[in-house]
């Protein structure tokens, strides 16, 4: 061994620990307030002593316990070394007390750390108030035990709430699956089920952890409900695809028939209208497909109606002089009403009607109908005059009128005689009756032209 090596101080040797104190500390009858968290100061002379051979002891009550040896240093250095050991433990206790008061960690985690510190402080190779540290740990452990119970109760409440919420999601999904899925709006149902699944995932990620058995049981119910809905949705859209395909095929054939009408021009319009009725009955082919198919079908119809528009324009241009000719005849026909001689009025109207027909058809048809309606008013007015004249000059009517006049004259003569007799007698009642009857017969005779 070299001289340098022999001059190095021998490191202190802690004494073997005595029989350790029990790990599990008895709980106090009532919760003890947490100890002060002020830094701990040690009075080395009060809690420790050093023998001549460097053996260091700590005072525990009335007894002294050997904690180790520091043979190559002064007594002050020996005590200082073991006091630092104590202060290290005291610092840990103080830190644990502060964490509990701050509330940043769960009580269950702090209880475990407190247990480790109890082990570390019990029979520690350190100089200081170890009994005081153990007392503080006892107080802290009691407080943590109460907080742990509260945490466990809160955790149970949160777990019960999570189970209730997860069960409610399952029941809502099952209620959707229990509907008559042949009559639902699938867009709405899909959105509802998607919201439930999102809520399920959020609870699974952020909520308390359920037991494996219960979690699997609830998930199976939720999954089965989704499977029922998905099965019906796939069947619905599969059937809808078939329906859309049939409609697409039918409308494609109608388009081909409509496009084939193009060479027929205006004559193809009635057939196109029939195809339009078939188009409406063909059903839906899906929004995008319907828009594209309708554009083609409408284009075929537009070509036919464009041909008709051209034809109508040509016919209207051809009809312009005919319209002017008929308007001139209408001006001439106004004289029919002014002609007092019915026979001459009829002759004038007959000539106008013949010339009217010789002009020919007019397009558009609504203009022709408007002109015809104006001429028909003149025709009906003359016809009404002819009926009145015929009734007035009919021989049979005249004979009946003459016979009635004779009868009325005889009745009037008789009533005049009765009135004269009544006036002579002064019979007021007879006078009134004869006067009323005589007035009525004279009115009738006047109506017959007598």
Short mmCIF file of C-alpha atoms in Angstrom, two decimals:
data_model
loop_
_atom_site.label_atom_id
_atom_site.label_comp_id
_atom_site.label_asym_id
_atom_site.label_seq_id
_atom_site.Cartn_x
_atom_site.Cartn_y
_atom_site.Cartn_z
CA UNK A 1 0.00 0.00 0.00
CA UNK A 2 1.42 3.41 -0.98
CA UNK A 3 1.83 6.32 1.41
CA UNK A 4 -0.86 8.29 -0.43
CA UNK A 5 -3.30 5.47 -0.16
CA UNK A 6 -2.60 5.06 3.58
CA UNK A 7 -3.28 8.78 4.15
CA UNK A 8 -6.89 8.68 2.71
CA UNK A 9 -9.58 8.85 5.43
CA UNK A 10 -11.63 5.75 6.02
CA UNK A 11 -15.26 6.38 5.03
CA UNK A 12 -17.79 6.26 7.87
CA UNK A 13 -19.38 2.94 8.46
CA UNK A 14 -23.04 2.96 9.46
CA UNK A 15 -23.95 0.64 12.27
CA UNK A 16 -26.15 -2.31 11.46
CA UNK A 17 -29.76 -1.36 12.05
CA UNK A 18 -31.55 -2.53 15.14
CA UNK A 19 -34.86 -4.37 14.92
CA UNK A 20 -37.02 -2.21 12.64
CA UNK A 21 -40.28 -0.58 13.74
CA UNK A 22 -43.49 -1.94 12.27
CA UNK A 23 -44.16 -0.70 8.69
CA UNK A 24 -47.90 -0.29 9.28
CA UNK A 25 -48.49 2.58 11.69
CA UNK A 26 -51.63 2.64 13.84
CA UNK A 27 -54.19 5.20 12.65
CA UNK A 28 -55.06 7.93 15.15
CA UNK A 29 -58.56 8.19 16.59
CA UNK A 30 -59.13 11.45 14.72
CA UNK A 31 -57.43 13.06 11.78
CA UNK A 32 -54.34 14.98 12.88
CA UNK A 33 -53.57 18.27 11.08
CA UNK A 34 -50.58 18.17 8.80
CA UNK A 35 -47.30 19.20 10.42
CA UNK A 36 -45.67 22.45 9.60
CA UNK A 37 -43.69 22.40 6.38
CA UNK A 38 -40.99 24.79 7.64
CA UNK A 39 -37.41 23.52 7.02
CA UNK A 40 -36.17 21.25 9.78
CA UNK A 41 -33.06 22.36 11.75
CA UNK A 42 -30.99 19.88 13.73
CA UNK A 43 -29.18 20.45 16.93
CA UNK A 44 -26.34 17.98 16.59
CA UNK A 45 -25.33 18.10 20.28
CA UNK A 46 -28.94 17.49 21.32
CA UNK A 47 -29.53 14.40 19.12
CA UNK A 48 -26.09 12.88 18.58
CA UNK A 49 -22.74 12.12 20.15
CA UNK A 50 -19.36 10.75 19.03
CA UNK A 51 -17.04 8.47 21.02
CA UNK A 52 -13.25 8.61 20.89
CA UNK A 53 -13.09 5.81 18.34
CA UNK A 54 -15.44 7.72 16.00
CA UNK A 55 -18.61 5.81 16.83
CA UNK A 56 -21.68 7.99 16.30
CA UNK A 57 -24.89 7.52 18.27
CA UNK A 58 -28.35 9.10 18.03
CA UNK A 59 -30.63 9.72 20.99
CA UNK A 60 -34.01 8.07 20.87
CA UNK A 61 -35.96 8.98 23.96
CA UNK A 62 -33.84 8.05 26.95
CA UNK A 63 -31.68 5.64 24.95
CA UNK A 64 -28.80 5.99 22.56
CA UNK A 65 -28.48 3.97 19.32
CA UNK A 66 -25.30 3.50 17.34
CA UNK A 67 -25.75 4.72 13.76
CA UNK A 68 -22.18 4.26 12.46
CA UNK A 69 -18.49 5.18 12.69
CA UNK A 70 -16.45 8.09 11.32
CA UNK A 71 -12.90 7.11 12.45
CA UNK A 72 -10.86 9.52 10.33
CA UNK A 73 -12.56 12.82 11.14
CA UNK A 74 -13.26 15.15 13.98
CA UNK A 75 -16.39 14.68 16.12
CA UNK A 76 -17.98 17.71 14.46
CA UNK A 77 -17.36 16.25 11.03
CA UNK A 78 -18.77 12.90 12.20
CA UNK A 79 -21.97 14.50 13.52
CA UNK A 80 -22.28 16.73 10.44
CA UNK A 81 -22.16 13.72 8.16
CA UNK A 82 -24.98 11.88 9.94
CA UNK A 83 -26.98 15.09 10.44
CA UNK A 84 -26.96 15.50 6.63
CA UNK A 85 -28.40 11.99 6.42
CA UNK A 86 -31.20 13.08 8.71
CA UNK A 87 -31.80 16.30 6.82
CA UNK A 88 -32.06 14.36 3.56
CA UNK A 89 -34.89 12.29 5.07
CA UNK A 90 -36.49 15.38 6.64
CA UNK A 91 -36.43 17.12 3.25
CA UNK A 92 -38.26 14.20 1.66
CA UNK A 93 -40.90 14.29 4.41
CA UNK A 94 -41.34 18.04 3.98
CA UNK A 95 -41.66 17.66 0.17
CA UNK A 96 -44.29 14.96 0.61
CA UNK A 97 -46.27 17.18 3.01
CA UNK A 98 -46.16 20.04 0.53
CA UNK A 99 -47.34 17.84 -2.36
CA UNK A 100 -50.27 16.65 -0.25
CA UNK A 101 -51.24 20.20 0.66
CA UNK A 102 -50.89 21.41 -2.95
CA UNK A 103 -53.14 18.60 -4.15
CA UNK A 104 -51.18 17.91 -7.32
CA UNK A 105 -50.86 14.15 -6.81
CA UNK A 106 -53.35 11.47 -5.89
CA UNK A 107 -53.52 10.46 -2.25
CA UNK A 108 -53.03 6.79 -3.13
CA UNK A 109 -49.66 7.57 -4.75
CA UNK A 110 -48.57 9.70 -1.81
CA UNK A 111 -49.52 6.93 0.65
CA UNK A 112 -47.05 4.63 -1.08
CA UNK A 113 -44.29 7.23 -0.86
CA UNK A 114 -45.09 7.84 2.81
CA UNK A 115 -44.69 4.13 3.47
CA UNK A 116 -41.25 4.17 1.84
CA UNK A 117 -40.25 7.12 4.01
CA UNK A 118 -41.43 5.32 7.16
CA UNK A 119 -39.11 2.45 6.21
CA UNK A 120 -36.29 4.92 5.53
CA UNK A 121 -36.75 6.88 8.79
CA UNK A 122 -37.15 3.80 10.99
CA UNK A 123 -33.72 2.96 12.56
CA UNK A 124 -32.08 5.30 10.04
CA UNK A 125 -28.32 5.81 10.16
CA UNK A 126 -28.82 9.51 10.80
CA UNK A 127 -28.67 12.02 13.64
CA UNK A 128 -31.73 14.16 14.33
CA UNK A 129 -35.29 14.03 15.62
CA UNK A 130 -36.19 10.75 13.94
CA UNK A 131 -39.13 10.23 16.29
CA UNK A 132 -40.48 13.62 15.26
CA UNK A 133 -40.17 12.66 11.60
CA UNK A 134 -42.02 9.40 12.24
CA UNK A 135 -44.74 11.35 14.08
CA UNK A 136 -45.13 13.70 11.12
CA UNK A 137 -45.30 10.73 8.79
CA UNK A 138 -47.95 9.19 11.04
CA UNK A 139 -50.04 12.38 10.83
CA UNK A 140 -49.49 12.61 7.05
CA UNK A 141 -50.44 8.96 6.54
CA UNK A 142 -53.68 9.41 8.51
CA UNK A 143 -54.59 12.44 6.40
CA UNK A 144 -53.68 10.60 3.19
CA UNK A 145 -55.76 7.60 4.22
CA UNK A 146 -58.83 9.84 4.57
CA UNK A 147 -58.10 11.51 1.22
CA UNK A 148 -57.62 8.10 -0.36
CA UNK A 149 -61.05 7.03 0.84
CA UNK A 150 -62.56 10.18 -0.66
CA UNK A 151 -60.73 9.56 -3.91
CA UNK A 152 -61.97 6.01 -4.03
CA UNK A 153 -65.55 7.17 -3.40
CA UNK A 154 -65.25 9.78 -6.13
CA UNK A 155 -63.70 7.22 -8.46
CA UNK A 156 -66.61 4.88 -7.76
CA UNK A 157 -69.10 7.65 -8.49
CA UNK A 158 -67.33 8.49 -11.74
CA UNK A 159 -67.26 4.82 -12.67
CA UNK A 160 -70.99 4.43 -11.96
CA UNK A 161 -71.67 7.54 -14.03
CA UNK A 162 -69.53 6.22 -16.89
CA UNK A 163 -71.36 2.89 -16.79
CA UNK A 164 -74.71 4.71 -16.88
CA UNK A 165 -73.64 6.91 -19.79
CA UNK A 166 -72.16 4.00 -21.71
CA UNK A 167 -75.34 1.97 -21.08
CA UNK A 168 -77.47 4.88 -22.31
CA UNK A 169 -75.48 4.94 -25.56
CA UNK A 170 -76.08 1.21 -25.97
CA UNK A 171 -79.80 1.57 -25.34
CA UNK A 172 -80.11 4.42 -27.84
CA UNK A 173 -78.28 2.35 -30.47
CA UNK A 174 -80.57 -0.62 -29.74
CA UNK A 175 -83.62 1.66 -30.03
CA UNK A 176 -82.47 2.70 -33.51
CA UNK A 177 -81.95 -0.94 -34.48
CA UNK A 178 -85.47 -1.76 -33.21
CA UNK A 179 -87.15 0.75 -35.56
CA UNK A 180 -88.91 -0.25 -38.77
CA UNK A 181 -85.78 0.25 -40.84
CA UNK A 182 -87.72 -0.07 -44.10
CA UNK A 183 -89.29 3.35 -43.47
CA UNK A 184 -86.43 5.44 -42.03
CA UNK A 185 -84.45 8.31 -43.52
CA UNK A 186 -81.05 6.67 -43.84
CA UNK A 187 -79.11 9.92 -43.90
CA UNK A 188 -80.61 10.85 -40.52
CA UNK A 189 -80.16 7.36 -39.03
CA UNK A 190 -76.54 7.18 -40.18
CA UNK A 191 -75.85 10.58 -38.59
CA UNK A 192 -77.49 9.52 -35.30
CA UNK A 193 -75.51 6.29 -35.11
CA UNK A 194 -72.30 8.13 -36.02
CA UNK A 195 -72.83 10.57 -33.14
CA UNK A 196 -73.38 7.68 -30.74
CA UNK A 197 -70.18 5.97 -31.91
CA UNK A 198 -68.19 9.22 -31.52
CA UNK A 199 -69.56 9.61 -27.99
CA UNK A 200 -68.63 5.98 -27.24
CA UNK A 201 -65.04 6.53 -28.37
CA UNK A 202 -64.77 9.79 -26.40
CA UNK A 203 -65.91 8.06 -23.21
CA UNK A 204 -63.57 5.16 -23.83
CA UNK A 205 -60.59 7.49 -24.31
CA UNK A 206 -61.34 10.09 -21.63
CA UNK A 207 -63.61 8.35 -19.11
CA UNK A 208 -62.73 5.98 -16.28
CA UNK A 209 -61.69 2.47 -17.19
CA UNK A 210 -64.49 -0.09 -16.92
CA UNK A 211 -63.92 -3.67 -15.91
CA UNK A 212 -63.00 -5.87 -18.85
CA UNK A 213 -66.08 -8.07 -18.54
CA UNK A 214 -68.57 -5.19 -18.32
CA UNK A 215 -66.79 -3.23 -21.04
CA UNK A 216 -66.91 -6.21 -23.42
CA UNK A 217 -70.56 -6.88 -22.59
CA UNK A 218 -71.63 -3.29 -23.35
CA UNK A 219 -69.50 -3.13 -26.47
CA UNK A 220 -71.04 -6.37 -27.78
CA UNK A 221 -74.56 -4.91 -27.40
CA UNK A 222 -73.50 -1.68 -29.08
CA UNK A 223 -71.71 -3.53 -31.88
CA UNK A 224 -74.68 -5.86 -32.48
CA UNK A 225 -77.06 -2.90 -32.75
CA UNK A 226 -74.75 -1.23 -35.27
CA UNK A 227 -74.51 -4.47 -37.23
CA UNK A 228 -78.31 -4.70 -37.51
CA UNK A 229 -78.54 -1.12 -38.79
CA UNK A 230 -75.59 -1.58 -41.17
CA UNK A 231 -77.13 -4.74 -42.59
CA UNK A 232 -80.42 -2.99 -43.39
CA UNK A 233 -78.60 0.06 -44.74
CA UNK A 234 -76.51 -2.04 -47.11
CA UNK A 235 -79.64 -3.87 -48.26
CA UNK A 236 -81.47 -0.58 -48.80
CA UNK A 237 -78.68 0.98 -50.85
CA UNK A 238 -78.18 -2.24 -52.80
CA UNK A 239 -81.86 -2.23 -53.73
CA UNK A 240 -81.67 1.48 -54.45
CA UNK A 241 -78.72 0.87 -56.78
CA UNK A 242 -80.76 -1.73 -58.65
CA UNK A 243 -83.69 0.69 -58.90
CA UNK A 244 -81.43 3.47 -60.14
CA UNK A 245 -79.85 1.16 -62.71
CA UNK A 246 -83.26 0.10 -64.04
CA UNK A 247 -84.31 3.76 -64.27
CA UNK A 248 -81.05 4.69 -66.03
CA UNK A 249 -81.55 1.92 -68.58
CA UNK A 250 -85.18 2.88 -69.18
CA UNK A 251 -84.35 6.57 -69.57
CA UNK A 252 -81.46 5.81 -71.88
CA UNK A 253 -83.85 3.94 -74.18
CA UNK A 254 -86.30 6.86 -74.05
CA UNK A 255 -83.48 9.24 -75.01
CA UNK A 256 -82.60 7.10 -78.00
CA UNK A 257 -86.24 7.10 -79.15
CA UNK A 258 -86.50 10.86 -78.60
CA UNK A 259 -83.34 11.53 -80.58
CA UNK A 260 -84.69 9.36 -83.41
CA UNK A 261 -87.66 11.78 -83.76
CA UNK A 262 -85.40 14.61 -84.97
CA UNK A 263 -85.92 13.93 -88.73
CA UNK A 264 -89.71 14.21 -88.28
CA UNK A 265 -89.48 17.80 -87.08
CA UNK A 266 -92.78 19.25 -85.85
CA UNK A 267 -94.61 16.00 -86.55
CA UNK A 268 -92.48 14.31 -83.89
CA UNK A 269 -93.80 16.48 -81.03
CA UNK A 270 -96.86 14.31 -80.16
CA UNK A 271 -94.62 11.24 -79.96
CA UNK A 272 -92.15 13.20 -77.81
CA UNK A 273 -94.94 14.15 -75.39
CA UNK A 274 -95.80 10.46 -75.03
CA UNK A 275 -92.14 9.73 -74.31
CA UNK A 276 -92.18 12.53 -71.69
CA UNK A 277 -95.02 10.74 -69.86
CA UNK A 278 -92.97 7.53 -69.94
CA UNK A 279 -89.96 9.49 -68.62
CA UNK A 280 -91.92 10.69 -65.59
CA UNK A 281 -93.03 7.13 -64.87
CA UNK A 282 -89.48 5.70 -65.18
CA UNK A 283 -88.49 6.72 -61.62
CA UNK A 284 -85.29 8.20 -60.22
CA UNK A 285 -81.85 7.24 -61.46
CA UNK A 286 -79.83 9.15 -58.88
CA UNK A 287 -79.30 12.91 -58.84
CA UNK A 288 -76.15 13.10 -60.97
CA UNK A 289 -77.34 10.51 -63.47
CA UNK A 290 -80.79 12.12 -63.69
CA UNK A 291 -79.30 15.53 -64.43
CA UNK A 292 -77.13 14.17 -67.24
CA UNK A 293 -79.88 12.00 -68.73
CA UNK A 294 -82.46 14.79 -68.58
CA UNK A 295 -80.08 17.16 -70.37
CA UNK A 296 -79.92 14.72 -73.31
CA UNK A 297 -83.67 14.03 -73.33
CA UNK A 298 -84.50 17.74 -73.15
CA UNK A 299 -82.05 18.53 -75.95
CA UNK A 300 -83.93 16.08 -78.22
CA UNK A 301 -87.22 17.80 -77.35
CA UNK A 302 -85.72 21.26 -77.80
CA UNK A 303 -84.74 20.34 -81.35
CA UNK A 304 -88.36 19.38 -82.14
CA UNK A 305 -89.80 22.51 -80.56
CA UNK A 306 -87.21 24.65 -82.34
CA UNK A 307 -88.42 23.17 -85.63
CA UNK A 308 -91.99 24.00 -84.65
CA UNK A 309 -90.98 27.54 -83.75
CA UNK A 310 -89.43 27.98 -87.17
CA UNK A 311 -92.55 26.60 -88.83
CA UNK A 312 -94.79 28.82 -86.70
CA UNK A 313 -92.71 31.86 -87.62
CA UNK A 314 -93.06 31.04 -91.31
CA UNK A 315 -96.79 30.42 -91.02
CA UNK A 316 -97.27 33.64 -89.05
CA UNK A 317 -95.45 35.61 -91.72
CA UNK A 318 -97.65 33.95 -94.36
CA UNK A 319 -100.80 34.76 -92.32
CA UNK A 320 -100.12 38.49 -91.94
CA UNK A 321 -102.03 39.54 -95.15
CA UNK A 322 -104.87 37.12 -94.31
CA UNK A 323 -105.23 38.73 -90.89
CA UNK A 324 -105.45 42.16 -92.51
CA UNK A 325 -108.10 40.87 -94.97
CA UNK A 326 -110.30 39.48 -92.22
CA UNK A 327 -109.93 42.63 -90.14
CA UNK A 328 -111.19 44.57 -93.20
CA UNK A 329 -114.19 42.21 -93.47
CA UNK A 330 -114.97 42.81 -89.78
CA UNK A 331 -115.07 46.56 -90.43
CA UNK A 332 -117.43 45.92 -93.35
CA UNK A 333 -119.60 43.59 -91.20
CA UNK A 334 -120.38 46.40 -88.77
CA UNK A 335 -122.94 47.58 -91.36
CA UNK A 336 -125.05 44.47 -90.73
CA UNK A 337 -126.26 45.86 -87.42
CA UNK A 338 -127.07 49.23 -89.01
CA UNK A 339 -129.14 47.70 -91.85
CA UNK A 340 -132.84 47.91 -90.85
CA UNK A 341 -133.94 45.55 -93.60
CA UNK A 342 -133.30 42.10 -92.25
CA UNK A 343 -133.14 40.43 -95.69
CA UNK A 344 -130.53 42.89 -96.93
CA UNK A 345 -128.61 42.49 -93.66
CA UNK A 346 -128.59 38.72 -94.13
CA UNK A 347 -127.37 39.03 -97.73
CA UNK A 348 -124.53 41.31 -96.66
CA UNK A 349 -123.44 38.94 -93.88
CA UNK A 350 -123.62 35.89 -96.17
CA UNK A 351 -121.27 37.55 -98.66
CA UNK A 352 -118.83 38.47 -95.88
CA UNK A 353 -118.89 34.89 -94.53
CA UNK A 354 -118.08 33.48 -97.97
CA UNK A 355 -115.16 35.84 -98.43
CA UNK A 356 -114.04 35.04 -94.84
CA UNK A 357 -113.76 31.32 -95.63
CA UNK A 358 -112.00 31.96 -98.95
CA UNK A 359 -109.14 33.73 -97.12
CA UNK A 360 -108.02 30.39 -95.61
CA UNK A 361 -106.40 29.29 -92.34
CA UNK A 362 -104.49 31.74 -90.16
CA UNK A 363 -101.57 31.07 -87.83
CA UNK A 364 -101.12 31.26 -84.95
CA UNK A 365 -104.42 29.66 -84.17
CA UNK A 366 -105.20 31.94 -81.22
CA UNK A 367 -105.28 34.94 -83.56
CA UNK A 368 -107.64 33.07 -85.87
CA UNK A 369 -109.95 32.23 -82.96
CA UNK A 370 -109.97 35.86 -81.82
CA UNK A 371 -111.09 37.04 -85.29
CA UNK A 372 -113.70 34.27 -85.55
CA UNK A 373 -115.13 35.26 -82.16
CA UNK A 374 -115.62 38.86 -83.32
CA UNK A 375 -117.50 37.74 -86.47
CA UNK A 376 -119.59 35.31 -84.44
CA UNK A 377 -120.88 38.18 -82.27
CA UNK A 378 -122.24 39.90 -85.41
CA UNK A 379 -123.77 36.61 -86.63
CA UNK A 380 -125.55 35.97 -83.35
CA UNK A 381 -126.94 39.54 -83.21
CA UNK A 382 -128.49 39.14 -86.68
CA UNK A 383 -129.87 35.74 -85.80
CA UNK A 384 -131.60 37.21 -82.75
CA UNK A 385 -133.19 39.93 -84.92
CA UNK A 386 -134.40 37.27 -87.38
CA UNK A 387 -136.04 35.22 -84.63
CA UNK A 388 -137.95 38.28 -83.33
CA UNK A 389 -139.06 39.17 -86.86
CA UNK A 390 -140.16 35.64 -87.60
CA UNK A 391 -142.27 35.42 -84.45
CA UNK A 392 -143.86 38.74 -85.28
CA UNK A 393 -144.75 37.96 -88.92
CA UNK A 394 -145.56 34.25 -88.63
CA UNK A 395 -149.15 33.66 -90.08
CA UNK A 396 -150.11 31.28 -87.36
CA UNK A 397 -148.98 33.73 -84.74
CA UNK A 398 -150.97 36.50 -86.43
CA UNK A 399 -154.12 34.31 -86.58
CA UNK A 400 -153.86 33.50 -82.88
CA UNK A 401 -153.32 37.17 -82.10
CA UNK A 402 -156.42 38.24 -84.16
CA UNK A 403 -158.60 35.67 -82.46
CA UNK A 404 -157.41 36.80 -79.05
CA UNK A 405 -158.04 40.44 -80.01
CA UNK A 406 -161.64 39.68 -80.94
CA UNK A 407 -162.23 37.98 -77.64
CA UNK A 408 -160.66 40.87 -75.74
CA UNK A 409 -162.82 43.43 -77.64
CA UNK A 410 -165.96 41.57 -76.74
CA UNK A 411 -164.88 41.35 -73.10
CA UNK A 412 -164.05 45.07 -73.04
CA UNK A 413 -167.46 45.99 -74.49
CA UNK A 414 -169.22 43.86 -71.88
CA UNK A 415 -167.15 45.30 -69.00
CA UNK A 416 -167.87 48.88 -70.18
CA UNK A 417 -171.59 48.12 -70.01
CA UNK A 418 -171.20 46.61 -66.51
CA UNK A 419 -169.21 49.63 -65.36
CA UNK A 420 -171.92 52.02 -66.60
CA UNK A 421 -174.61 50.08 -64.75
CA UNK A 422 -172.54 50.04 -61.53
CA UNK A 423 -171.95 53.79 -61.74
CA UNK A 424 -175.69 54.44 -62.11
CA UNK A 425 -176.44 52.28 -59.08
CA UNK A 426 -173.55 53.76 -57.04
CA UNK A 427 -172.22 50.29 -56.16
CA UNK A 428 -168.58 51.10 -55.30
CA UNK A 429 -167.48 47.48 -55.10
CA UNK A 430 -168.97 46.66 -58.50
CA UNK A 431 -167.46 49.84 -59.94
CA UNK A 432 -163.94 48.83 -58.72
CA UNK A 433 -164.18 45.25 -59.96
CA UNK A 434 -165.41 46.34 -63.40
CA UNK A 435 -162.74 49.07 -63.64
CA UNK A 436 -159.86 46.67 -62.72
CA UNK A 437 -161.05 44.01 -65.14
CA UNK A 438 -161.54 46.57 -67.92
CA UNK A 439 -158.01 47.99 -67.38
CA UNK A 440 -156.44 44.53 -67.55
CA UNK A 441 -158.24 43.61 -70.84
CA UNK A 442 -157.21 46.87 -72.46
CA UNK A 443 -153.52 46.21 -71.48
CA UNK A 444 -153.65 42.74 -73.04
CA UNK A 445 -155.18 44.14 -76.23
CA UNK A 446 -152.44 46.76 -76.41
CA UNK A 447 -149.76 44.05 -76.08
CA UNK A 448 -151.30 42.20 -79.06
CA UNK A 449 -151.09 45.36 -81.11
CA UNK A 450 -154.81 46.04 -81.08
#
